[in-house]
CSV table of C-alpha atoms in Angstrom, one decimal:
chain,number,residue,atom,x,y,z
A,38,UNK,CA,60.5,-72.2,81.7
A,39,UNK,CA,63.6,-74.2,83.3
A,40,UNK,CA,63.5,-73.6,87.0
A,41,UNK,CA,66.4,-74.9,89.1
A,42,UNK,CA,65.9,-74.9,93.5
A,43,UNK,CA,69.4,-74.5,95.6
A,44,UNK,CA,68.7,-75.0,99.5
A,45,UNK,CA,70.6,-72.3,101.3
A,46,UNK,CA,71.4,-72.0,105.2
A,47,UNK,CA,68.8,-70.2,106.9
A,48,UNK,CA,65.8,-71.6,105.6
A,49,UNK,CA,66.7,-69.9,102.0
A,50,UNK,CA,66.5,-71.3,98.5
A,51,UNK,CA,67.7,-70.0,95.7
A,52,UNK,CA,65.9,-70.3,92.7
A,53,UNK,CA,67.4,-70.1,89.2
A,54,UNK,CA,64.9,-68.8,86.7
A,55,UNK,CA,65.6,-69.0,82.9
A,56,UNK,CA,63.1,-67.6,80.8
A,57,UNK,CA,62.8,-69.5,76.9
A,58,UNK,CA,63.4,-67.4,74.1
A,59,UNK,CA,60.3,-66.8,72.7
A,60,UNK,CA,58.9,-65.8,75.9
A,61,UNK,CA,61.6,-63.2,76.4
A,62,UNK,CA,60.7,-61.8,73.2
A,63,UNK,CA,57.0,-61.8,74.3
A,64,UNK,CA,57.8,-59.6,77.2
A,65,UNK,CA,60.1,-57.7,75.3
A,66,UNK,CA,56.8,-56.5,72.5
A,67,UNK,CA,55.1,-55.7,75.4
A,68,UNK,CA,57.2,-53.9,77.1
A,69,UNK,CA,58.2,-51.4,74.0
A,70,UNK,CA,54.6,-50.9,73.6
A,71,UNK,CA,53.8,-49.7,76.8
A,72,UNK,CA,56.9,-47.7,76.4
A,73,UNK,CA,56.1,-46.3,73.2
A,74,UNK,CA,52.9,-45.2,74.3
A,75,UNK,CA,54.4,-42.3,76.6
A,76,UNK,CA,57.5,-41.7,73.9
A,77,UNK,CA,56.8,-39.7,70.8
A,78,UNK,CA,58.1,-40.8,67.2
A,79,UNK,CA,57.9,-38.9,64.4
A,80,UNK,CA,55.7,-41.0,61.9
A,81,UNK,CA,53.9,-43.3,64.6
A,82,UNK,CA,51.1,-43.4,66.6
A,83,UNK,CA,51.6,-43.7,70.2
A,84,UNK,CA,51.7,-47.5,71.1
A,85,UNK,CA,53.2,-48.1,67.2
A,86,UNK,CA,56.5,-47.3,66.3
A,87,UNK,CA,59.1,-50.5,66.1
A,88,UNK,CA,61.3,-51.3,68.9
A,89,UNK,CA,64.8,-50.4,66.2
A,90,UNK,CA,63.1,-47.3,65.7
A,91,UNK,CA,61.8,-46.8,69.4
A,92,UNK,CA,65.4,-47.6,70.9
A,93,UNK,CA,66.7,-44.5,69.6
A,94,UNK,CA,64.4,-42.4,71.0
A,95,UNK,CA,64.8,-43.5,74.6
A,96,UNK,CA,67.7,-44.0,77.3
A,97,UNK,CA,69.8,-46.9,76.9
A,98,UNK,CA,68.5,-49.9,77.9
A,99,UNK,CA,65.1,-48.3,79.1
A,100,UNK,CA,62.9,-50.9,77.4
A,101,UNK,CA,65.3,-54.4,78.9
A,102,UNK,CA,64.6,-52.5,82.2
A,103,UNK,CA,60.7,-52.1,81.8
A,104,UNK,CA,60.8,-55.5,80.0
A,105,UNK,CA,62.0,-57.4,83.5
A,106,UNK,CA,60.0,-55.1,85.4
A,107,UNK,CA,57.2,-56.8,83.6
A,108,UNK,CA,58.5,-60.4,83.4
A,109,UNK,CA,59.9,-60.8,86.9
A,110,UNK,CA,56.2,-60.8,89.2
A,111,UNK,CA,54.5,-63.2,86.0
A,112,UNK,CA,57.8,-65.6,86.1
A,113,UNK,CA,58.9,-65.5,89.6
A,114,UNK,CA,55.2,-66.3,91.0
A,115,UNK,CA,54.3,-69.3,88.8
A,116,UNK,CA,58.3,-70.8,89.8
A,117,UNK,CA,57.1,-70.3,93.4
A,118,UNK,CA,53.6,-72.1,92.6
A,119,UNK,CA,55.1,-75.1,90.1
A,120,UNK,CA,58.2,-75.5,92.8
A,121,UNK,CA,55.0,-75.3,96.0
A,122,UNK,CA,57.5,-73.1,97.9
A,123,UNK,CA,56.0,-71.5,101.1
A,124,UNK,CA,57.8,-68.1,100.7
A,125,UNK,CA,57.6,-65.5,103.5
A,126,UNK,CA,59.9,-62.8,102.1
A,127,UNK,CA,60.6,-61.0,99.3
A,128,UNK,CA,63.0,-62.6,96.7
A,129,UNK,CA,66.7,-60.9,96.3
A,130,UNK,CA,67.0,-60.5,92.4
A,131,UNK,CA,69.9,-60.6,90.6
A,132,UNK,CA,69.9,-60.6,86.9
A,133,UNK,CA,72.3,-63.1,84.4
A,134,UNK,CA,71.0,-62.3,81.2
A,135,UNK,CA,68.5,-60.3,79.2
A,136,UNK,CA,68.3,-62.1,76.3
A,137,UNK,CA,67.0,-64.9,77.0
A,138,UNK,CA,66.0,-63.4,80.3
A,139,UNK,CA,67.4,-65.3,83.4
A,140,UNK,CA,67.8,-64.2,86.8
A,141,UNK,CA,68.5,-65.8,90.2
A,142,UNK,CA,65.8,-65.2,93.2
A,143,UNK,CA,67.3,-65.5,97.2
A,144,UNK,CA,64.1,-65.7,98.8
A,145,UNK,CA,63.1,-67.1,102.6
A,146,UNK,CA,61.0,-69.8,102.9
A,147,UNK,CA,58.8,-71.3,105.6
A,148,UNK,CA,61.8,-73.3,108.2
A,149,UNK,CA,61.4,-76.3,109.3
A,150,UNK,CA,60.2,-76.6,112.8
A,151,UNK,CA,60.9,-79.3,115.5
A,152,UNK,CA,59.5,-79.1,118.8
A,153,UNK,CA,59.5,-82.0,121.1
A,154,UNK,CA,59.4,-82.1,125.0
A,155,UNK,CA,57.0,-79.9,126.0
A,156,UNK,CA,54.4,-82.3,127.1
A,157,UNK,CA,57.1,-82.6,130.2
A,158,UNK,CA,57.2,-78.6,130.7
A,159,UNK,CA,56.1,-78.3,134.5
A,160,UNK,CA,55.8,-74.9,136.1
A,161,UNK,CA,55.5,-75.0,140.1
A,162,UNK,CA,52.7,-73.4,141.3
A,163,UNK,CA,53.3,-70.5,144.0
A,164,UNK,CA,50.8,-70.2,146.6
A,165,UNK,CA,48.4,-66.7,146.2
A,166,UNK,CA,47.0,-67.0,149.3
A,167,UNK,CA,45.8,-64.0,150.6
A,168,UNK,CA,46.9,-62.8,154.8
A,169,UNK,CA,45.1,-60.7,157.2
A,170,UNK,CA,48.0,-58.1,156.6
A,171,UNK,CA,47.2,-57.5,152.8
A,172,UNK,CA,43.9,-56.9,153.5
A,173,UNK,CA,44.9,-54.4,155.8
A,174,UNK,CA,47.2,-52.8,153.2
A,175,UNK,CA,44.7,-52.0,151.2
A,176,UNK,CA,42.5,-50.7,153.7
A,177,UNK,CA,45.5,-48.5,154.8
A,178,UNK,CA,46.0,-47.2,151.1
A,179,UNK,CA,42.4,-46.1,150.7
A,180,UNK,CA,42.4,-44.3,153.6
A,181,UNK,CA,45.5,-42.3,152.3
A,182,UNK,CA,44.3,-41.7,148.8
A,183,UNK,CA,41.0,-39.8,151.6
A,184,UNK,CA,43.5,-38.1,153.8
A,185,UNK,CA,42.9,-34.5,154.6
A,186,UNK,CA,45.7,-32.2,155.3
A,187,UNK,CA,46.0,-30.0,158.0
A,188,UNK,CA,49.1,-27.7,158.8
A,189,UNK,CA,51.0,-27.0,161.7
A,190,UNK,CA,53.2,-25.5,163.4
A,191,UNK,CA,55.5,-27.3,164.5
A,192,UNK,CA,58.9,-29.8,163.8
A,193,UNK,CA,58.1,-32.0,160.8
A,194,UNK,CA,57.7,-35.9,162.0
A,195,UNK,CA,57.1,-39.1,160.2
A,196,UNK,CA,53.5,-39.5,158.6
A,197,UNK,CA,53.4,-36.0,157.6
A,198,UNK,CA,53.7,-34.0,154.7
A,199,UNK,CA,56.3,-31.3,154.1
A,200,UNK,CA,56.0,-28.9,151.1
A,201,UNK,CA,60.2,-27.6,150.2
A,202,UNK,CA,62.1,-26.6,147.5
A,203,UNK,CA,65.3,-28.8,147.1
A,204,UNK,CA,68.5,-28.8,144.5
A,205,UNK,CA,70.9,-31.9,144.5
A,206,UNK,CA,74.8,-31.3,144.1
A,207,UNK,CA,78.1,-34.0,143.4
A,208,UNK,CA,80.3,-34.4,145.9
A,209,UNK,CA,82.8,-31.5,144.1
A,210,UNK,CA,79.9,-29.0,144.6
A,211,UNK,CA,78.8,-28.8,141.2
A,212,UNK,CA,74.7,-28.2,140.4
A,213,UNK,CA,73.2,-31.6,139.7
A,214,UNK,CA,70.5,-31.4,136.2
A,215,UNK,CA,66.7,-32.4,137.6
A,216,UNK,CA,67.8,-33.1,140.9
A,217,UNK,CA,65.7,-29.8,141.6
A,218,UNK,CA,62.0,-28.8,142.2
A,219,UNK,CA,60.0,-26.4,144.3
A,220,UNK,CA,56.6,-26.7,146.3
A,221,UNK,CA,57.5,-30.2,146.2
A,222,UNK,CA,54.9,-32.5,148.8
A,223,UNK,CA,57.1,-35.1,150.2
A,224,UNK,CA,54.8,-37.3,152.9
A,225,UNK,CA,57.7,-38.3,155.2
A,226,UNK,CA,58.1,-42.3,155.5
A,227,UNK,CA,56.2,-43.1,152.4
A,228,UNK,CA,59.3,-44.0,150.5
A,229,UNK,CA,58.6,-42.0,147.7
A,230,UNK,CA,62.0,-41.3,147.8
A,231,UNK,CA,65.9,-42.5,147.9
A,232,UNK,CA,66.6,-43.8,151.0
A,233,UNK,CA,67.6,-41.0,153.7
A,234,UNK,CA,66.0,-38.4,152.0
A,235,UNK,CA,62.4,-38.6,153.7
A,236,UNK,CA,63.7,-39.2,157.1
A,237,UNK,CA,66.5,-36.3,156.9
A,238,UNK,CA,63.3,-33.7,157.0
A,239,UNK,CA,62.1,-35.1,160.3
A,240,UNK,CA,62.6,-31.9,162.7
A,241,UNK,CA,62.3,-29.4,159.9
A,242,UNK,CA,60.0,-26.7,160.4
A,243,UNK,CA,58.1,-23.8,158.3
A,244,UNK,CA,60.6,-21.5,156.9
A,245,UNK,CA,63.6,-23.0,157.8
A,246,UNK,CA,66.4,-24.2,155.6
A,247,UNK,CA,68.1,-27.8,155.6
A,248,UNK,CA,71.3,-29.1,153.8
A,249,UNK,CA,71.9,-33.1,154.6
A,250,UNK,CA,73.9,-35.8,152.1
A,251,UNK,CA,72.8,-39.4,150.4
A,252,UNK,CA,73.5,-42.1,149.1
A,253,UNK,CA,71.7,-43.3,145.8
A,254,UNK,CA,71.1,-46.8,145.6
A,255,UNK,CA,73.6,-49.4,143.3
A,256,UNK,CA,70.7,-50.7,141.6
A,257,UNK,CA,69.0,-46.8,141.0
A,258,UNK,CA,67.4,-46.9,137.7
A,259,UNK,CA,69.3,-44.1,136.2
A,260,UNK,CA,72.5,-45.1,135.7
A,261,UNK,CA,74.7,-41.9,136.4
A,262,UNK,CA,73.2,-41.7,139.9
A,263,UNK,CA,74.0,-45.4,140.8
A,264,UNK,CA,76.3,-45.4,144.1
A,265,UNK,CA,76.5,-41.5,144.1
A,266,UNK,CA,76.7,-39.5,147.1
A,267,UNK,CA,74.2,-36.3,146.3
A,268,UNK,CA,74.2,-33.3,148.8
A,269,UNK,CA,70.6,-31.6,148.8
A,270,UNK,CA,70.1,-28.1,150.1
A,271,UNK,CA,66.4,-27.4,150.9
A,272,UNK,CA,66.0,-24.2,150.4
A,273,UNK,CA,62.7,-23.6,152.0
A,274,UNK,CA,59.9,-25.5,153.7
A,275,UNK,CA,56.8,-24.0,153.1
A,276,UNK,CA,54.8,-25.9,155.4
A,277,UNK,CA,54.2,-28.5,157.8
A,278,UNK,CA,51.0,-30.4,157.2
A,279,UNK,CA,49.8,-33.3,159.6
A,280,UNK,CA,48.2,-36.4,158.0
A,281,UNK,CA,44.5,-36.9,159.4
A,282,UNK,CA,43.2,-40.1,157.9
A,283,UNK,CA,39.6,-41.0,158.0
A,284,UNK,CA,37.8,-43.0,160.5
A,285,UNK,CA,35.9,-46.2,158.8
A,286,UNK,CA,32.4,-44.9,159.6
A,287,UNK,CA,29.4,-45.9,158.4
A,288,UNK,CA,29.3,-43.4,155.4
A,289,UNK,CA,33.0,-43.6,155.2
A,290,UNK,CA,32.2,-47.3,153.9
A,291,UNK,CA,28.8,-46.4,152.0
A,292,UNK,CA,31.6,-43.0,149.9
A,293,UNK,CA,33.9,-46.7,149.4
A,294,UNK,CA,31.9,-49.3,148.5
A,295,UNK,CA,28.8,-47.5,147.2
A,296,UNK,CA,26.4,-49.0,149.2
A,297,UNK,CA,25.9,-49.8,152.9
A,298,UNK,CA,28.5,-51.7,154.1
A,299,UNK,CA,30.1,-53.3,157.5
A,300,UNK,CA,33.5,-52.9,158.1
A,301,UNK,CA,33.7,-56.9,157.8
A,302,UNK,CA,32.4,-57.1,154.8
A,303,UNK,CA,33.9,-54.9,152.9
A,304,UNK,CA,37.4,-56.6,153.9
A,305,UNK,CA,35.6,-59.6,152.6
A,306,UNK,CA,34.9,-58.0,149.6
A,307,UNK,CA,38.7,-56.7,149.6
A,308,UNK,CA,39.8,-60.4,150.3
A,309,UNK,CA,38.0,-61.5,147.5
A,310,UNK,CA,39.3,-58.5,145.4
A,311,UNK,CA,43.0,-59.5,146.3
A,312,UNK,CA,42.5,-63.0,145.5
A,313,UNK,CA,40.6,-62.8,142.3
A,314,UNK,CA,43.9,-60.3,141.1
A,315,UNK,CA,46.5,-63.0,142.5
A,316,UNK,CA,44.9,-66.0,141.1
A,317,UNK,CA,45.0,-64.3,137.7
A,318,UNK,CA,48.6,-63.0,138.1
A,319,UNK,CA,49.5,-66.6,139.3
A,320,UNK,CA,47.7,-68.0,135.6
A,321,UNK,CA,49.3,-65.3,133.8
A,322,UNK,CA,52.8,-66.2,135.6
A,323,UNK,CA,52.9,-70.4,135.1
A,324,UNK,CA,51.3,-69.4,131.0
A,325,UNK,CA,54.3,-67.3,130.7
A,326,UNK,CA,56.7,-69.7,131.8
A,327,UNK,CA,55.4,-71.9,129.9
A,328,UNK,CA,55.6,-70.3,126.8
A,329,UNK,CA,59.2,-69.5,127.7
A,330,UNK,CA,60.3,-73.2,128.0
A,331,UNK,CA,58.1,-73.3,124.7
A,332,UNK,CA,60.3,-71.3,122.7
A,333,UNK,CA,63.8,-72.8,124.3
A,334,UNK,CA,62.5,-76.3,123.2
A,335,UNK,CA,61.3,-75.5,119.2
A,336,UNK,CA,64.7,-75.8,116.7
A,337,UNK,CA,63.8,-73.6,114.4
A,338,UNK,CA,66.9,-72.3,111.1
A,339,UNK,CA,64.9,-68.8,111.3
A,340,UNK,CA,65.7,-67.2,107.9
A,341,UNK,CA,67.3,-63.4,108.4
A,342,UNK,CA,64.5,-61.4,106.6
A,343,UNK,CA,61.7,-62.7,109.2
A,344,UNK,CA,64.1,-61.4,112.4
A,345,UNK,CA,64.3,-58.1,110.4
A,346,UNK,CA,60.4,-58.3,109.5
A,347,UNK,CA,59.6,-58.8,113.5
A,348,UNK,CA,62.4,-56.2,114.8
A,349,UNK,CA,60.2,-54.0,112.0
A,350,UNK,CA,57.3,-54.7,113.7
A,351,UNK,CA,59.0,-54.0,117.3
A,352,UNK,CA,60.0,-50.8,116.6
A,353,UNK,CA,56.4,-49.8,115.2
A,354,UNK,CA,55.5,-50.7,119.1
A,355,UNK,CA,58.0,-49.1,120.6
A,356,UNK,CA,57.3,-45.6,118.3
A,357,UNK,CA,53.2,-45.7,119.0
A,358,UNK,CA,54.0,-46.5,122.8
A,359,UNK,CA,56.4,-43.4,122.6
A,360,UNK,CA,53.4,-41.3,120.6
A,361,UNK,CA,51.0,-42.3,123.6
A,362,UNK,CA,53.9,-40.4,125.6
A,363,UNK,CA,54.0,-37.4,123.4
A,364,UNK,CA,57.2,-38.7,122.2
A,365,UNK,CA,58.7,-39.1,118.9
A,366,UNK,CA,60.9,-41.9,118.0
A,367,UNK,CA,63.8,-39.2,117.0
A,368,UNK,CA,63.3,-37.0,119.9
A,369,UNK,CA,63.7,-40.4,122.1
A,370,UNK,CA,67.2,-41.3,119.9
A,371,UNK,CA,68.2,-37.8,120.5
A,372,UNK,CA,67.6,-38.2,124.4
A,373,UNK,CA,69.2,-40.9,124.7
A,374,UNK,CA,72.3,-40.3,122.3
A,375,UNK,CA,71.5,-43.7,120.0
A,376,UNK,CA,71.1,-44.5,116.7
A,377,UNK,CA,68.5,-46.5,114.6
A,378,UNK,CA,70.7,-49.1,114.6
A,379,UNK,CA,71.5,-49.9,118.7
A,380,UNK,CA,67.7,-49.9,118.9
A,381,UNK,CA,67.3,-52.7,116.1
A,382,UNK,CA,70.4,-54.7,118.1
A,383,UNK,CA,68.5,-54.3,121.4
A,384,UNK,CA,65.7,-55.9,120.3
A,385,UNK,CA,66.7,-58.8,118.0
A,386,UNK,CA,67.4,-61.5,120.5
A,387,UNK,CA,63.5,-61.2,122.0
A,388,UNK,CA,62.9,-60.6,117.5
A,389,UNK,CA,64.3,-64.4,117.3
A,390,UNK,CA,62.3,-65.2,120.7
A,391,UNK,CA,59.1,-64.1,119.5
A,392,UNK,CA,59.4,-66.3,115.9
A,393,UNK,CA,60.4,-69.1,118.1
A,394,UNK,CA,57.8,-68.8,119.8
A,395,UNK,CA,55.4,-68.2,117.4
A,396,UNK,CA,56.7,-71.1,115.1
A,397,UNK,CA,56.4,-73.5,117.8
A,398,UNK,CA,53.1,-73.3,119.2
A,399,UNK,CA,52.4,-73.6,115.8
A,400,UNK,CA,53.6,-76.8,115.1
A,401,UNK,CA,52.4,-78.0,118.5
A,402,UNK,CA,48.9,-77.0,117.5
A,403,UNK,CA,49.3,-79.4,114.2
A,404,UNK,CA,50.9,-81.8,116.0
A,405,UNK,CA,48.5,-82.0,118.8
A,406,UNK,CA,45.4,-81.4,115.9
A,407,UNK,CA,44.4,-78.3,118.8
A,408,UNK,CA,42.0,-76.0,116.9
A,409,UNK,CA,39.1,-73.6,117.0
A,410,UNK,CA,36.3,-74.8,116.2
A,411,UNK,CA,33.2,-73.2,114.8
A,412,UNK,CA,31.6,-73.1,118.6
A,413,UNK,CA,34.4,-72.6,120.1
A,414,UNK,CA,34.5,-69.3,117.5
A,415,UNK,CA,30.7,-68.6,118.3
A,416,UNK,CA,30.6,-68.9,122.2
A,417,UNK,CA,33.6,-66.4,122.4
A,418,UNK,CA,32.5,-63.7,119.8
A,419,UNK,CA,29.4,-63.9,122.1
A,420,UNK,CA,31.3,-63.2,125.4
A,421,UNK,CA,32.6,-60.4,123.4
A,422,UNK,CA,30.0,-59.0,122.3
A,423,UNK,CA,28.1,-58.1,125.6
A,424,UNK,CA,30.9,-55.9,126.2
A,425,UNK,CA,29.5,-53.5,124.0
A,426,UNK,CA,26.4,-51.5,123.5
A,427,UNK,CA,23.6,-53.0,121.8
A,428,UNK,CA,23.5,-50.4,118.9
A,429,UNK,CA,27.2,-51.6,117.9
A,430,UNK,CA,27.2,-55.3,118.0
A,431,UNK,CA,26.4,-56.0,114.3
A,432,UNK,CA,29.1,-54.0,113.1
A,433,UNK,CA,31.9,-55.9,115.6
A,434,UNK,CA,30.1,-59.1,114.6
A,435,UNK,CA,31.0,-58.1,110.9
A,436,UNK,CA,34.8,-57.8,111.9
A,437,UNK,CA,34.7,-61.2,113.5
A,438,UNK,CA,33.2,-63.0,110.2
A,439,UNK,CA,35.0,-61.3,108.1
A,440,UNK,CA,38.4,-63.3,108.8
A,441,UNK,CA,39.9,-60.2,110.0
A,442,UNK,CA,42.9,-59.7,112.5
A,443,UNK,CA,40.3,-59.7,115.1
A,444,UNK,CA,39.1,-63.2,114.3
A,445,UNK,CA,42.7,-64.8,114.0
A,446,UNK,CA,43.9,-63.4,117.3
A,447,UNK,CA,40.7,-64.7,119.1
A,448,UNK,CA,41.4,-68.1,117.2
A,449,UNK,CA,44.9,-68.1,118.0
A,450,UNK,CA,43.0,-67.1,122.3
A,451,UNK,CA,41.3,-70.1,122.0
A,452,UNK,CA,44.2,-72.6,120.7
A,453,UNK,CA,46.4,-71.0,123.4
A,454,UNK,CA,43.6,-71.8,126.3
A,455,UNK,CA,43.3,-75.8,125.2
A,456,UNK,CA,46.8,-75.7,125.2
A,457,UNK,CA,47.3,-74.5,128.5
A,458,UNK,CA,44.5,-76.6,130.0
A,459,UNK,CA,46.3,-80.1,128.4
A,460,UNK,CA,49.6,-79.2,129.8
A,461,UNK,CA,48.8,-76.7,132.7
A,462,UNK,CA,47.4,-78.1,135.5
């Protein structure tokens, strides 16, 4: 079989298969038997009749078809083996000739990587120190999630909680879509909502009516509201309910913490809490980062199929995170008036990110020999596996060994952790 290999831009070769005669011919027997075995002729058995004969009861050029359907996979693989091409798409087939068979195969192969520089990556660390004031943020917040409300009669003031019905208009008068709702709570000062809408209800009072004008923010997250001026007529105030928050007594405390508890301690325990949370949000922060300057330093001639592979595998995110939302991935296009296509363009610079990524940690992990070792495999899976009940260990243990996704992502855990303790510290 002659095989020829053009390099192409973007990590492509293109290999030029040609098939010898007698080979052809060979795939061209086999072929019209397996046809001949579904096509009845008059005289044969099934499996029997001769290819002259056989042509004329089938479709033009129905056997050549089935004959490179059956040659291509057999030919194409052992080019790949004898040429020891790292392929990592499917080939693009175009066909020169039948007889003898040759074809031409466009296929992606593994790029090149180059990475150099990131032994110098240095991200700052910010200080997560913990101040008397968060602590006493928290303590604030779980009184409110235990806050009992009582009504009353009287002019609405900050710290309580109104209950109104409310519709939002333009500045031309016209009825604003979801800018209404109705036995809406609104706790007055909690900033809930766009500013001035909270603190034009301070003086409002059961049963009575309020109209008042704001201005949405420039930055406001949906776009048509940015910078608008929206008039709101409340249409009713149901009640007036004053905020009571609890006291931190002794069983308040023991309701908290679950046990008995000084007030001291448990803002010890809080402090602890807060600085167990920022410490890992700190870690999580400088790993980022330095992932980011990872991908910005590998050069990397990423081959088009892989970007279309990954923006594949994006979208199959995007439409289970939509599912989890009751959504459907043509209901969402619908919504927001887009097609397929925008969604696929939005995604394909963080696509070639991703790959960048990926390719050069990889490289970095050969070039730096950083692997996971057999204990390294053993002493995790054991962390692991305390997390679940007794009676199911052996069958997650079975995942683990069985060099499933499981195992490679915990691998890929433990080469990212070695990494970031050489270069993070």
């Amino acid at each position: 079989m002659e095989i020829t290999v053009q390099k192409l831009p973007r990590s492509q070769v293109k290999l030029t298969i040609t098939v010898p005669e007698e080979k052809t011919k060979k795939f061209m027997e086999q072929a019209a038997k397996q046809v001949s075995e579904m096509v009845k002729v008059p005289g044969f058995r099934p499996g029997h009749a001769p290819l002259d004969l056989l042509k004329n009861h089938v479709r033009e050029g129905a056997i050549e078809s089935h004959m490179i359907d059956i040659a291509l996979p057999e030919t194409y693989s052992e080019a790949v083996k004898k040429e020891n091409l790292q392929v990592v798409s499917r080939p693009k087939v175009t066909i020169i000739s039948e007889s003898p068979l040759k074809y031409e195969a466009v296929v992606a192969v593994y790029p090149e990587v180059k990475i150099s520089g990131y032994d110098r990556i240095k991200v700052k660390k910010e200080d997560a120190k913990v101040e008397d004031k968060d602590v006493e943020e928290v303590l604030k917040d779980i009184q409110k999630r235990h806050a009992v409300y009582k009504e009353v009669d009287r002019e609405a003031k900050k710290g309580d909680r109104v209950e109104i019905d409310f519709m939002g208009y333009d500045e031309g008068g016209a009825y604003l879509e979801k800018t209404e709702s109705k036995h809406h709570p609104v706790v007055i000062g909690d900033g809930n909502f766009v500013p001035g809408f909270e603190e034009s209800l301070i003086g409002l009072k059961k049963g009575e009516k309020k109209e008042f004008t704001v201005t949405f923010p420039k930055e406001y997250f949906h776009k048509p509201f940015q910078g608008k001026k929206v008039t709101f007529k409340v249409g009713e105030c149901h009640m007036v309910e004053e905020v009571q928050m609890p006291e931190w007594s002794a069983e308040f405390i023991k309701e908290i913490a679950g046990e008995e508890k000084s007030l001291d301690e448990l803002k010890t325990n809080v402090r602890e809490n807060l600085a167990r949370e920022r410490g890992h949000q700190e870690k999580v922060r400088r790993e980022d980062n330095f992932l980011d300057e990872v991908a910005n330093l590998a050069k990397v001639d990423l081959p088009e199929a892989l970007i279309e592979e990954e923006i594949d595998s994006m979208l199959e995110e995007f439409k289970s995170e939509l599912e989890g939302r009751g959504l459907t991935l043509q209901a969402y296009l619908e919504g927001a008036k887009k097609e397929i296509k925008d969604l696929r363009d939005q995604r394909r610079k963080e696509a070639e990110k991703r790959l960048m990524l990926r390719f050069g940690l990889q490289q970095i992990f050969q070039q730096e020999k950083i692997d996971a070792t057999d204990e390294d495999m053993k002493k995790e899976i054991t962390h692991v596996l305390e997390l679940y009940p007794e009676a199911e260990r052996a069958k997650v243990q079975a995942e683990y060994d069985s060099g499933s996704y499981l195992r490679r992502r915990l691998e890929n855990k433990i080469k990212m952790q070695k990494l970031f303790d050489a270069y993070l510290k």
